[in-house]
Structure formats: C-alpha cells, structure tokens
PDB file of N, CA and C in Angstrom:
ATOM      1  N   UNK A 295     138.636 147.032 140.743  1.00 58.00           N
ATOM      2  CA  UNK A 295     138.105 146.041 141.678  1.00 58.00           C
ATOM      3  C   UNK A 295     138.148 146.662 143.124  1.00 58.00           C
ATOM      4  N   UNK A 296     139.217 147.303 143.456  1.00 64.00           N
ATOM      5  CA  UNK A 296     139.469 147.829 144.754  1.00 64.00           C
ATOM      6  C   UNK A 296     138.388 148.961 145.033  1.00 64.00           C
ATOM      7  N   UNK A 297     138.144 149.767 143.993  1.00 66.00           N
ATOM      8  CA  UNK A 297     137.144 150.808 144.241  1.00 66.00           C
ATOM      9  C   UNK A 297     135.758 150.249 144.499  1.00 66.00           C
ATOM     10  N   UNK A 298     135.454 149.117 143.807  1.00 61.00           N
ATOM     11  CA  UNK A 298     134.149 148.482 143.936  1.00 61.00           C
ATOM     12  C   UNK A 298     133.971 147.981 145.403  1.00 61.00           C
ATOM     13  N   UNK A 299     135.024 147.358 145.831  1.00 57.00           N
ATOM     14  CA  UNK A 299     134.917 146.872 147.184  1.00 57.00           C
ATOM     15  C   UNK A 299     134.780 147.936 148.291  1.00 57.00           C
ATOM     16  N   UNK A 300     135.439 149.009 148.016  1.00 63.00           N
ATOM     17  CA  UNK A 300     135.423 150.155 148.933  1.00 63.00           C
ATOM     18  C   UNK A 300     134.039 150.731 148.940  1.00 63.00           C
ATOM     19  N   UNK A 301     133.424 150.938 147.781  1.00 61.00           N
ATOM     20  CA  UNK A 301     132.106 151.465 147.662  1.00 61.00           C
ATOM     21  C   UNK A 301     131.060 150.482 148.221  1.00 61.00           C
ATOM     22  N   UNK A 302     131.249 149.159 147.934  1.00 59.00           N
ATOM     23  CA  UNK A 302     130.315 148.135 148.458  1.00 59.00           C
ATOM     24  C   UNK A 302     130.347 148.112 149.934  1.00 59.00           C
ATOM     25  N   UNK A 303     131.530 148.311 150.595  1.00 54.00           N
ATOM     26  CA  UNK A 303     131.636 148.329 152.087  1.00 54.00           C
ATOM     27  C   UNK A 303     130.918 149.522 152.643  1.00 54.00           C
ATOM     28  N   UNK A 304     130.995 150.664 151.858  1.00 53.00           N
ATOM     29  CA  UNK A 304     130.342 151.835 152.335  1.00 53.00           C
ATOM     30  C   UNK A 304     128.829 151.674 152.356  1.00 53.00           C
ATOM     31  N   UNK A 305     128.358 151.043 151.156  1.00 53.00           N
ATOM     32  CA  UNK A 305     126.914 150.733 151.018  1.00 53.00           C
ATOM     33  C   UNK A 305     126.314 149.830 152.152  1.00 53.00           C
ATOM     34  N   UNK A 306     127.139 148.844 152.410  1.00 54.00           N
ATOM     35  CA  UNK A 306     126.730 147.816 153.456  1.00 54.00           C
ATOM     36  C   UNK A 306     126.745 148.499 154.827  1.00 54.00           C
ATOM     37  N   UNK A 307     127.700 149.315 155.142  1.00 53.00           N
ATOM     38  CA  UNK A 307     127.698 150.114 156.353  1.00 53.00           C
ATOM     39  C   UNK A 307     126.563 151.102 156.414  1.00 53.00           C
ATOM     40  N   UNK A 308     126.195 151.620 155.253  1.00 53.00           N
ATOM     41  CA  UNK A 308     125.164 152.684 155.195  1.00 53.00           C
ATOM     42  C   UNK A 308     123.787 152.090 155.494  1.00 53.00           C
ATOM     43  N   UNK A 309     123.593 150.841 155.121  1.00 54.00           N
ATOM     44  CA  UNK A 309     122.272 150.153 155.395  1.00 54.00           C
ATOM     45  C   UNK A 309     122.156 149.460 156.709  1.00 54.00           C
ATOM     46  N   UNK A 310     123.267 149.388 157.353  1.00 53.00           N
ATOM     47  CA  UNK A 310     123.250 148.559 158.666  1.00 53.00           C
ATOM     48  C   UNK A 310     122.376 149.225 159.762  1.00 53.00           C
ATOM     49  N   UNK A 311     122.336 150.513 159.865  1.00 53.00           N
ATOM     50  CA  UNK A 311     121.371 151.064 160.857  1.00 53.00           C
ATOM     51  C   UNK A 311     119.911 150.720 160.641  1.00 53.00           C
ATOM     52  N   UNK A 312     119.558 150.531 159.379  1.00 54.00           N
ATOM     53  CA  UNK A 312     118.187 150.223 159.096  1.00 54.00           C
ATOM     54  C   UNK A 312     117.813 148.760 159.447  1.00 54.00           C
ATOM     55  N   UNK A 313     118.775 147.910 159.269  1.00 54.00           N
ATOM     56  CA  UNK A 313     118.553 146.486 159.571  1.00 54.00           C
ATOM     57  C   UNK A 313     118.599 146.260 161.054  1.00 54.00           C
ATOM     58  N   UNK A 314     119.600 146.904 161.755  1.00 54.00           N
ATOM     59  CA  UNK A 314     119.750 146.723 163.141  1.00 54.00           C
ATOM     60  C   UNK A 314     118.901 147.597 163.993  1.00 54.00           C
ATOM     61  N   UNK A 315     118.057 148.400 163.392  1.00 55.00           N
ATOM     62  CA  UNK A 315     117.331 149.420 164.130  1.00 55.00           C
ATOM     63  C   UNK A 315     116.010 148.884 164.723  1.00 55.00           C
ATOM     64  N   UNK A 316     115.871 147.615 165.046  1.00 53.00           N
ATOM     65  CA  UNK A 316     114.646 147.065 165.628  1.00 53.00           C
ATOM     66  C   UNK A 316     114.677 147.320 167.076  1.00 53.00           C
ATOM     67  N   UNK A 317     113.606 147.940 167.614  1.00 56.00           N
ATOM     68  CA  UNK A 317     113.535 148.125 168.999  1.00 56.00           C
ATOM     69  C   UNK A 317     112.927 146.941 169.714  1.00 56.00           C
ATOM     70  N   UNK A 318     112.997 146.920 170.979  1.00 58.00           N
ATOM     71  CA  UNK A 318     112.460 145.856 171.840  1.00 58.00           C
ATOM     72  C   UNK A 318     110.941 145.938 171.866  1.00 58.00           C
ATOM     73  N   UNK A 319     110.359 147.129 171.706  1.00 58.00           N
ATOM     74  CA  UNK A 319     108.857 147.248 171.735  1.00 58.00           C
ATOM     75  C   UNK A 319     108.209 146.575 170.582  1.00 58.00           C
ATOM     76  N   UNK A 320     108.935 146.288 169.488  1.00 57.00           N
ATOM     77  CA  UNK A 320     108.334 145.676 168.314  1.00 57.00           C
ATOM     78  C   UNK A 320     108.450 144.176 168.462  1.00 57.00           C
ATOM     79  N   UNK A 321     109.229 143.672 169.407  1.00 58.00           N
ATOM     80  CA  UNK A 321     109.369 142.260 169.503  1.00 58.00           C
ATOM     81  C   UNK A 321     108.088 141.631 170.099  1.00 58.00           C
ATOM     82  N   UNK A 322     107.987 140.250 169.827  1.00 66.00           N
ATOM     83  CA  UNK A 322     106.841 139.551 170.380  1.00 66.00           C
ATOM     84  C   UNK A 322     107.007 139.286 171.784  1.00 66.00           C
ATOM     85  N   UNK A 323     105.935 139.639 172.537  1.00 76.00           N
ATOM     86  CA  UNK A 323     105.933 139.401 174.007  1.00 76.00           C
ATOM     87  C   UNK A 323     105.479 137.996 174.175  1.00 76.00           C
ATOM     88  N   UNK A 324     106.467 137.074 174.436  1.00 80.00           N
ATOM     89  CA  UNK A 324     106.171 135.642 174.435  1.00 80.00           C
ATOM     90  C   UNK A 324     105.339 135.285 175.720  1.00 80.00           C
ATOM     91  N   UNK A 325     105.520 135.931 176.859  1.00 82.00           N
ATOM     92  CA  UNK A 325     104.876 135.618 178.076  1.00 82.00           C
ATOM     93  C   UNK A 325     103.337 135.898 177.888  1.00 82.00           C
ATOM     94  N   UNK A 326     103.045 137.054 177.296  1.00 82.00           N
ATOM     95  CA  UNK A 326     101.574 137.385 176.995  1.00 82.00           C
ATOM     96  C   UNK A 326     100.999 136.454 176.010  1.00 82.00           C
ATOM     97  N   UNK A 327     101.742 136.056 174.988  1.00 83.00           N
ATOM     98  CA  UNK A 327     101.315 135.195 173.925  1.00 83.00           C
ATOM     99  C   UNK A 327     101.001 133.825 174.595  1.00 83.00           C
ATOM    100  N   UNK A 328     101.928 133.297 175.394  1.00 83.00           N
ATOM    101  CA  UNK A 328     101.702 131.931 175.941  1.00 83.00           C
ATOM    102  C   UNK A 328     100.506 131.952 176.923  1.00 83.00           C
ATOM    103  N   UNK A 329     100.367 133.071 177.812  1.00 83.00           N
ATOM    104  CA  UNK A 329      99.298 133.035 178.737  1.00 83.00           C
ATOM    105  C   UNK A 329      97.950 133.167 177.994  1.00 83.00           C
ATOM    106  N   UNK A 330      97.903 133.912 176.934  1.00 83.00           N
ATOM    107  CA  UNK A 330      96.698 134.066 176.087  1.00 83.00           C
ATOM    108  C   UNK A 330      96.297 132.643 175.454  1.00 83.00           C
ATOM    109  N   UNK A 331      97.286 132.001 174.984  1.00 81.00           N
ATOM    110  CA  UNK A 331      97.053 130.708 174.316  1.00 81.00           C
ATOM    111  C   UNK A 331      96.558 129.656 175.359  1.00 81.00           C
ATOM    112  N   UNK A 332      97.144 129.699 176.561  1.00 80.00           N
ATOM    113  CA  UNK A 332      96.680 128.814 177.647  1.00 80.00           C
ATOM    114  C   UNK A 332      95.307 129.118 178.135  1.00 80.00           C
ATOM    115  N   UNK A 333      94.910 130.417 178.138  1.00 80.00           N
ATOM    116  CA  UNK A 333      93.636 130.801 178.622  1.00 80.00           C
ATOM    117  C   UNK A 333      92.535 130.380 177.680  1.00 80.00           C
ATOM    118  N   UNK A 334      92.834 130.504 176.330  1.00 79.00           N
ATOM    119  CA  UNK A 334      91.856 130.203 175.315  1.00 79.00           C
ATOM    120  C   UNK A 334      91.780 128.622 174.920  1.00 79.00           C
ATOM    121  N   UNK A 335      92.790 127.901 175.469  1.00 70.00           N
ATOM    122  CA  UNK A 335      92.872 126.493 175.213  1.00 70.00           C
ATOM    123  C   UNK A 335      91.713 125.739 175.919  1.00 70.00           C
ATOM    124  N   UNK A 336      90.838 125.055 175.267  1.00 67.00           N
ATOM    125  CA  UNK A 336      89.697 124.397 175.857  1.00 67.00           C
ATOM    126  C   UNK A 336      90.022 122.886 175.892  1.00 67.00           C
ATOM    127  N   UNK A 337      89.594 122.207 176.916  1.00 66.00           N
ATOM    128  CA  UNK A 337      89.759 120.773 176.987  1.00 66.00           C
ATOM    129  C   UNK A 337      88.910 120.090 175.903  1.00 66.00           C
ATOM    130  N   UNK A 338      89.452 119.164 175.351  1.00 70.00           N
ATOM    131  CA  UNK A 338      88.779 118.444 174.254  1.00 70.00           C
ATOM    132  C   UNK A 338      87.825 117.427 174.792  1.00 70.00           C
ATOM    133  N   UNK A 339      86.619 117.400 174.232  1.00 76.00           N
ATOM    134  CA  UNK A 339      85.581 116.403 174.696  1.00 76.00           C
ATOM    135  C   UNK A 339      85.894 115.046 174.193  1.00 76.00           C
ATOM    136  N   UNK A 340      85.739 114.095 175.122  1.00 83.00           N
ATOM    137  CA  UNK A 340      85.992 112.722 174.731  1.00 83.00           C
ATOM    138  C   UNK A 340      84.689 112.243 173.945  1.00 83.00           C
ATOM    139  N   UNK A 341      85.016 111.591 172.791  1.00 85.00           N
ATOM    140  CA  UNK A 341      83.915 111.033 171.952  1.00 85.00           C
ATOM    141  C   UNK A 341      83.556 109.770 172.421  1.00 85.00           C
ATOM    142  N   UNK A 342      82.239 109.427 172.339  1.00 90.00           N
ATOM    143  CA  UNK A 342      81.728 108.116 172.584  1.00 90.00           C
ATOM    144  C   UNK A 342      82.105 107.214 171.456  1.00 90.00           C
ATOM    145  N   UNK A 343      82.005 105.890 171.588  1.00 92.00           N
ATOM    146  CA  UNK A 343      82.334 104.922 170.529  1.00 92.00           C
ATOM    147  C   UNK A 343      81.513 105.214 169.248  1.00 92.00           C
ATOM    148  N   UNK A 344      80.215 105.555 169.464  1.00 92.00           N
ATOM    149  CA  UNK A 344      79.354 105.791 168.295  1.00 92.00           C
ATOM    150  C   UNK A 344      79.745 107.034 167.546  1.00 92.00           C
ATOM    151  N   UNK A 345      80.015 108.124 168.350  1.00 91.00           N
ATOM    152  CA  UNK A 345      80.435 109.319 167.751  1.00 91.00           C
ATOM    153  C   UNK A 345      81.746 109.215 167.015  1.00 91.00           C
ATOM    154  N   UNK A 346      82.726 108.497 167.581  1.00 91.00           N
ATOM    155  CA  UNK A 346      84.000 108.317 166.911  1.00 91.00           C
ATOM    156  C   UNK A 346      83.869 107.478 165.668  1.00 91.00           C
ATOM    157  N   UNK A 347      82.999 106.521 165.622  1.00 92.00           N
ATOM    158  CA  UNK A 347      82.865 105.635 164.540  1.00 92.00           C
ATOM    159  C   UNK A 347      82.137 106.468 163.343  1.00 92.00           C
ATOM    160  N   UNK A 348      81.106 107.294 163.796  1.00 91.00           N
ATOM    161  CA  UNK A 348      80.476 108.092 162.766  1.00 91.00           C
ATOM    162  C   UNK A 348      81.369 109.144 162.245  1.00 91.00           C
ATOM    163  N   UNK A 349      82.245 109.813 163.065  1.00 89.00           N
ATOM    164  CA  UNK A 349      83.116 110.819 162.508  1.00 89.00           C
ATOM    165  C   UNK A 349      84.329 110.346 161.715  1.00 89.00           C
ATOM    166  N   UNK A 350      84.966 109.194 162.210  1.00 89.00           N
ATOM    167  CA  UNK A 350      86.146 108.842 161.575  1.00 89.00           C
ATOM    168  C   UNK A 350      86.103 107.394 160.914  1.00 89.00           C
ATOM    169  N   UNK A 351      84.970 106.737 160.968  1.00 90.00           N
ATOM    170  CA  UNK A 351      84.901 105.388 160.423  1.00 90.00           C
ATOM    171  C   UNK A 351      84.782 105.300 158.960  1.00 90.00           C
ATOM    172  N   UNK A 352      84.993 104.119 158.445  1.00 90.00           N
ATOM    173  CA  UNK A 352      84.714 103.813 157.012  1.00 90.00           C
ATOM    174  C   UNK A 352      83.248 103.673 156.679  1.00 90.00           C
ATOM    175  N   UNK A 353      82.821 104.146 155.504  1.00 89.00           N
ATOM    176  CA  UNK A 353      81.428 104.058 155.160  1.00 89.00           C
ATOM    177  C   UNK A 353      80.959 102.662 155.139  1.00 89.00           C
ATOM    178  N   UNK A 354      79.917 102.303 155.979  1.00 90.00           N
ATOM    179  CA  UNK A 354      79.401 100.978 156.025  1.00 90.00           C
ATOM    180  C   UNK A 354      78.087 101.031 156.798  1.00 90.00           C
ATOM    181  N   UNK A 355      77.298  99.940 156.830  1.00 92.00           N
ATOM    182  CA  UNK A 355      76.041  99.980 157.561  1.00 92.00           C
ATOM    183  C   UNK A 355      76.285 100.128 159.079  1.00 92.00           C
ATOM    184  N   UNK A 356      77.398  99.590 159.544  1.00 93.00           N
ATOM    185  CA  UNK A 356      77.750  99.888 160.990  1.00 93.00           C
ATOM    186  C   UNK A 356      77.884 101.374 161.338  1.00 93.00           C
ATOM    187  N   UNK A 357      78.639 102.022 160.412  1.00 92.00           N
ATOM    188  CA  UNK A 357      78.883 103.523 160.629  1.00 92.00           C
ATOM    189  C   UNK A 357      77.488 104.201 160.518  1.00 92.00           C
ATOM    190  N   UNK A 358      76.660 103.843 159.598  1.00 92.00           N
ATOM    191  CA  UNK A 358      75.366 104.541 159.518  1.00 92.00           C
ATOM    192  C   UNK A 358      74.575 104.404 160.812  1.00 92.00           C
ATOM    193  N   UNK A 359      74.495 103.154 161.335  1.00 94.00           N
ATOM    194  CA  UNK A 359      73.767 102.919 162.561  1.00 94.00           C
ATOM    195  C   UNK A 359      74.409 103.656 163.726  1.00 94.00           C
ATOM    196  N   UNK A 360      75.690 103.800 163.739  1.00 93.00           N
ATOM    197  CA  UNK A 360      76.368 104.524 164.787  1.00 93.00           C
ATOM    198  C   UNK A 360      76.022 106.029 164.761  1.00 93.00           C
ATOM    199  N   UNK A 361      75.952 106.530 163.591  1.00 93.00           N
ATOM    200  CA  UNK A 361      75.548 107.907 163.385  1.00 93.00           C
ATOM    201  C   UNK A 361      74.161 108.199 163.950  1.00 93.00           C
ATOM    202  N   UNK A 362      73.310 107.226 163.611  1.00 93.00           N
ATOM    203  CA  UNK A 362      71.858 107.398 164.091  1.00 93.00           C
ATOM    204  C   UNK A 362      71.832 107.350 165.576  1.00 93.00           C
ATOM    205  N   UNK A 363      72.535 106.339 166.156  1.00 93.00           N
ATOM    206  CA  UNK A 363      72.552 106.317 167.659  1.00 93.00           C
ATOM    207  C   UNK A 363      73.176 107.487 168.325  1.00 93.00           C
ATOM    208  N   UNK A 364      74.139 108.084 167.671  1.00 92.00           N
ATOM    209  CA  UNK A 364      74.849 109.298 168.244  1.00 92.00           C
ATOM    210  C   UNK A 364      74.097 110.543 167.955  1.00 92.00           C
ATOM    211  N   UNK A 365      73.093 110.469 167.116  1.00 92.00           N
ATOM    212  CA  UNK A 365      72.248 111.642 166.806  1.00 92.00           C
ATOM    213  C   UNK A 365      72.957 112.625 165.675  1.00 92.00           C
ATOM    214  N   UNK A 366      73.960 112.057 165.011  1.00 90.00           N
ATOM    215  CA  UNK A 366      74.669 112.874 164.008  1.00 90.00           C
ATOM    216  C   UNK A 366      74.106 112.554 162.642  1.00 90.00           C
ATOM    217  N   UNK A 367      74.477 113.429 161.671  1.00 88.00           N
ATOM    218  CA  UNK A 367      73.940 113.253 160.307  1.00 88.00           C
ATOM    219  C   UNK A 367      74.594 112.111 159.560  1.00 88.00           C
ATOM    220  N   UNK A 368      73.829 111.490 158.783  1.00 88.00           N
ATOM    221  CA  UNK A 368      74.404 110.344 157.986  1.00 88.00           C
ATOM    222  C   UNK A 368      74.790 110.811 156.569  1.00 88.00           C
ATOM    223  N   UNK A 369      74.584 112.067 156.296  1.00 87.00           N
ATOM    224  CA  UNK A 369      74.882 112.650 154.944  1.00 87.00           C
ATOM    225  C   UNK A 369      76.418 112.695 154.808  1.00 87.00           C
ATOM    226  N   UNK A 370      76.862 112.429 153.643  1.00 79.00           N
ATOM    227  CA  UNK A 370      78.309 112.463 153.335  1.00 79.00           C
ATOM    228  C   UNK A 370      78.777 113.814 153.040  1.00 79.00           C
ATOM    229  N   UNK A 371      80.078 113.986 153.104  1.00 76.00           N
ATOM    230  CA  UNK A 371      80.693 115.259 152.772  1.00 76.00           C
ATOM    231  C   UNK A 371      80.516 115.551 151.270  1.00 76.00           C
ATOM    232  N   UNK A 372      80.198 116.756 150.988  1.00 73.00           N
ATOM    233  CA  UNK A 372      80.063 117.251 149.512  1.00 73.00           C
ATOM    234  C   UNK A 372      79.136 116.397 148.739  1.00 73.00           C
ATOM    235  N   UNK A 373      78.107 115.712 149.364  1.00 68.00           N
ATOM    236  CA  UNK A 373      77.118 115.041 148.646  1.00 68.00           C
ATOM    237  C   UNK A 373      77.534 113.743 148.083  1.00 68.00           C
ATOM    238  N   UNK A 374      78.706 113.214 148.515  1.00 78.00           N
ATOM    239  CA  UNK A 374      79.302 111.915 147.978  1.00 78.00           C
ATOM    240  C   UNK A 374      78.679 110.659 148.635  1.00 78.00           C
ATOM    241  N   UNK A 375      79.445 109.858 149.230  1.00 86.00           N
ATOM    242  CA  UNK A 375      79.042 108.624 149.852  1.00 86.00           C
ATOM    243  C   UNK A 375      78.466 109.005 151.270  1.00 86.00           C
ATOM    244  N   UNK A 376      77.284 108.435 151.633  1.00 88.00           N
ATOM    245  CA  UNK A 376      76.769 108.648 152.891  1.00 88.00           C
ATOM    246  C   UNK A 376      77.327 107.703 153.886  1.00 88.00           C
ATOM    247  N   UNK A 377      76.944 107.819 155.161  1.00 87.00           N
ATOM    248  CA  UNK A 377      77.505 106.933 156.204  1.00 87.00           C
ATOM    249  C   UNK A 377      77.265 105.457 155.962  1.00 87.00           C
ATOM    250  N   UNK A 378      76.110 105.157 155.314  1.00 88.00           N
ATOM    251  CA  UNK A 378      75.823 103.738 155.020  1.00 88.00           C
ATOM    252  C   UNK A 378      76.567 103.131 153.869  1.00 88.00           C
ATOM    253  N   UNK A 379      77.298 103.992 153.085  1.00 87.00           N
ATOM    254  CA  UNK A 379      78.079 103.527 151.966  1.00 87.00           C
ATOM    255  C   UNK A 379      77.337 103.607 150.657  1.00 87.00           C
ATOM    256  N   UNK A 380      76.244 104.323 150.683  1.00 88.00           N
ATOM    257  CA  UNK A 380      75.412 104.382 149.421  1.00 88.00           C
ATOM    258  C   UNK A 380      75.775 105.739 148.695  1.00 88.00           C
ATOM    259  N   UNK A 381      75.819 105.660 147.469  1.00 84.00           N
ATOM    260  CA  UNK A 381      76.071 106.814 146.589  1.00 84.00           C
ATOM    261  C   UNK A 381      74.953 107.307 145.808  1.00 84.00           C
ATOM    262  N   UNK A 382      74.574 108.492 145.890  1.00 76.00           N
ATOM    263  CA  UNK A 382      73.454 109.071 145.085  1.00 76.00           C
ATOM    264  C   UNK A 382      73.986 109.532 143.781  1.00 76.00           C
ATOM    265  N   UNK A 383      73.789 108.766 142.668  1.00 76.00           N
ATOM    266  CA  UNK A 383      74.330 109.132 141.441  1.00 76.00           C
ATOM    267  C   UNK A 383      73.212 109.718 140.474  1.00 76.00           C
ATOM    268  N   UNK A 384      72.085 109.975 141.057  1.00 75.00           N
ATOM    269  CA  UNK A 384      70.968 110.443 140.213  1.00 75.00           C
ATOM    270  C   UNK A 384      70.226 109.379 139.458  1.00 75.00           C
ATOM    271  N   UNK A 385      69.420 109.768 138.461  1.00 77.00           N
ATOM    272  CA  UNK A 385      68.682 108.808 137.649  1.00 77.00           C
ATOM    273  C   UNK A 385      69.417 108.572 136.345  1.00 77.00           C
ATOM    274  N   UNK A 386      69.559 107.312 136.064  1.00 80.00           N
ATOM    275  CA  UNK A 386      70.133 106.881 134.803  1.00 80.00           C
ATOM    276  C   UNK A 386      69.203 106.182 133.945  1.00 80.00           C
ATOM    277  N   UNK A 387      69.210 106.428 132.702  1.00 84.00           N
ATOM    278  CA  UNK A 387      68.392 105.680 131.791  1.00 84.00           C
ATOM    279  C   UNK A 387      69.233 105.185 130.606  1.00 84.00           C
ATOM    280  N   UNK A 388      68.864 104.078 130.111  1.00 88.00           N
ATOM    281  CA  UNK A 388      69.564 103.484 128.863  1.00 88.00           C
ATOM    282  C   UNK A 388      68.852 104.034 127.625  1.00 88.00           C
ATOM    283  N   UNK A 389      69.679 104.533 126.774  1.00 90.00           N
ATOM    284  CA  UNK A 389      69.231 105.041 125.498  1.00 90.00           C
ATOM    285  C   UNK A 389      69.729 104.226 124.340  1.00 90.00           C
ATOM    286  N   UNK A 390      68.923 104.044 123.239  1.00 93.00           N
ATOM    287  CA  UNK A 390      69.380 103.368 122.093  1.00 93.00           C
ATOM    288  C   UNK A 390      69.190 104.211 120.940  1.00 93.00           C
ATOM    289  N   UNK A 391      70.173 104.376 120.016  1.00 93.00           N
ATOM    290  CA  UNK A 391      70.139 105.111 118.852  1.00 93.00           C
ATOM    291  C   UNK A 391      69.301 104.371 117.740  1.00 93.00           C
ATOM    292  N   UNK A 392      68.363 105.123 117.200  1.00 93.00           N
ATOM    293  CA  UNK A 392      67.530 104.506 116.108  1.00 93.00           C
ATOM    294  C   UNK A 392      67.565 105.470 114.874  1.00 93.00           C
ATOM    295  N   UNK A 393      67.747 104.932 113.722  1.00 94.00           N
ATOM    296  CA  UNK A 393      67.704 105.800 112.476  1.00 94.00           C
ATOM    297  C   UNK A 393      66.363 105.644 111.858  1.00 94.00           C
ATOM    298  N   UNK A 394      65.637 106.711 111.717  1.00 92.00           N
ATOM    299  CA  UNK A 394      64.324 106.777 110.965  1.00 92.00           C
ATOM    300  C   UNK A 394      64.438 107.642 109.771  1.00 92.00           C
ATOM    301  N   UNK A 395      63.546 107.244 108.807  1.00 91.00           N
ATOM    302  CA  UNK A 395      63.491 108.077 107.506  1.00 91.00           C
ATOM    303  C   UNK A 395      62.507 109.233 107.739  1.00 91.00           C
ATOM    304  N   UNK A 396      63.013 110.499 107.591  1.00 90.00           N
ATOM    305  CA  UNK A 396      62.165 111.678 107.712  1.00 90.00           C
ATOM    306  C   UNK A 396      62.567 112.503 106.529  1.00 90.00           C
ATOM    307  N   UNK A 397      61.540 112.761 105.692  1.00 91.00           N
ATOM    308  CA  UNK A 397      61.755 113.622 104.440  1.00 91.00           C
ATOM    309  C   UNK A 397      62.818 113.004 103.512  1.00 91.00           C
ATOM    310  N   UNK A 398      62.689 111.717 103.321  1.00 91.00           N
ATOM    311  CA  UNK A 398      63.647 110.912 102.452  1.00 91.00           C
ATOM    312  C   UNK A 398      65.098 111.032 102.965  1.00 91.00           C
ATOM    313  N   UNK A 399      65.316 111.241 104.205  1.00 92.00           N
ATOM    314  CA  UNK A 399      66.629 111.269 104.768  1.00 92.00           C
ATOM    315  C   UNK A 399      66.674 110.490 106.089  1.00 92.00           C
ATOM    316  N   UNK A 400      67.765 109.890 106.406  1.00 93.00           N
ATOM    317  CA  UNK A 400      67.873 109.155 107.665  1.00 93.00           C
ATOM    318  C   UNK A 400      68.178 110.276 108.738  1.00 93.00           C
ATOM    319  N   UNK A 401      67.418 110.092 109.838  1.00 93.00           N
ATOM    320  CA  UNK A 401      67.571 110.973 110.960  1.00 93.00           C
ATOM    321  C   UNK A 401      67.794 110.152 112.220  1.00 93.00           C
ATOM    322  N   UNK A 402      68.875 110.553 112.930  1.00 94.00           N
ATOM    323  CA  UNK A 402      69.191 109.783 114.215  1.00 94.00           C
ATOM    324  C   UNK A 402      68.333 110.286 115.372  1.00 94.00           C
ATOM    325  N   UNK A 403      67.683 109.264 115.967  1.00 93.00           N
ATOM    326  CA  UNK A 403      66.794 109.602 117.176  1.00 93.00           C
ATOM    327  C   UNK A 403      67.231 108.650 118.248  1.00 93.00           C
ATOM    328  N   UNK A 404      66.879 108.992 119.481  1.00 93.00           N
ATOM    329  CA  UNK A 404      67.217 108.196 120.675  1.00 93.00           C
ATOM    330  C   UNK A 404      65.909 107.745 121.292  1.00 93.00           C
ATOM    331  N   UNK A 405      65.905 106.451 121.682  1.00 91.00           N
ATOM    332  CA  UNK A 405      64.731 105.943 122.446  1.00 91.00           C
ATOM    333  C   UNK A 405      65.323 105.558 123.793  1.00 91.00           C
ATOM    334  N   UNK A 406      64.762 106.124 124.827  1.00 88.00           N
ATOM    335  CA  UNK A 406      65.293 105.875 126.221  1.00 88.00           C
ATOM    336  C   UNK A 406      64.248 105.157 126.967  1.00 88.00           C
ATOM    337  N   UNK A 407      64.702 104.196 127.798  1.00 80.00           N
ATOM    338  CA  UNK A 407      63.876 103.458 128.655  1.00 80.00           C
ATOM    339  C   UNK A 407      64.215 103.794 130.124  1.00 80.00           C
TER     340      UNK A 407
END
C-alpha cells in the first residue's frame, strides 16, 4: 500500500504541469466580449396590440382579425390550427363495407359517399 501511494503521488505530481500550464493568452477576454455583445445588442421593437395578439394570442376569430389588421400571416405553425382556430384536416368520406358475390364467393367491397 505504501508503494502504491508513493507511485500515485509521483503520477499526480507528473501530470500537474499539464493541468496548471494554461497561459493568460488562452483565457477569455471579458472586456472585449462584453463590448462586442453591447455593440451588437439591438433595441427590441415594441409590438402593437394587433401584432402582439397575432403573435402570442390564442387561436380565435379575434386573433385572425388582428393578424389581418397587422398585415401578418394567419397560417398556423406546421400547417395546424390557423389564427381563426380552424383546422384543415383534409377531405373525409364515410365508407360502408358491402359483401357481394363474385365467382360464387363473397368479396368485400367498400362504397364511399
């Protein structure tokens, strides 16, 4: 056990220069970073009531009207619910299964309306 600790101490001391060998040139220049961030920071535009309702409101006829007044799109994200609260689910038809005799065997067919 004593030999292991002596060798372990030697290994730890041997790797210390690699860990502590960070120079100041590699450190982050905080003053330059802060000044760059402040220079690129833009002031946020205030939204009108219609723009805010269109952007953050719940889907409803009022939101749809606000989007039209603000000149923004009423289309929903990823083709889901639009600003008016309407969902485009495509065309649906009702089908009924009918069994008809074809070649002396029952065959299942669908009649759709």
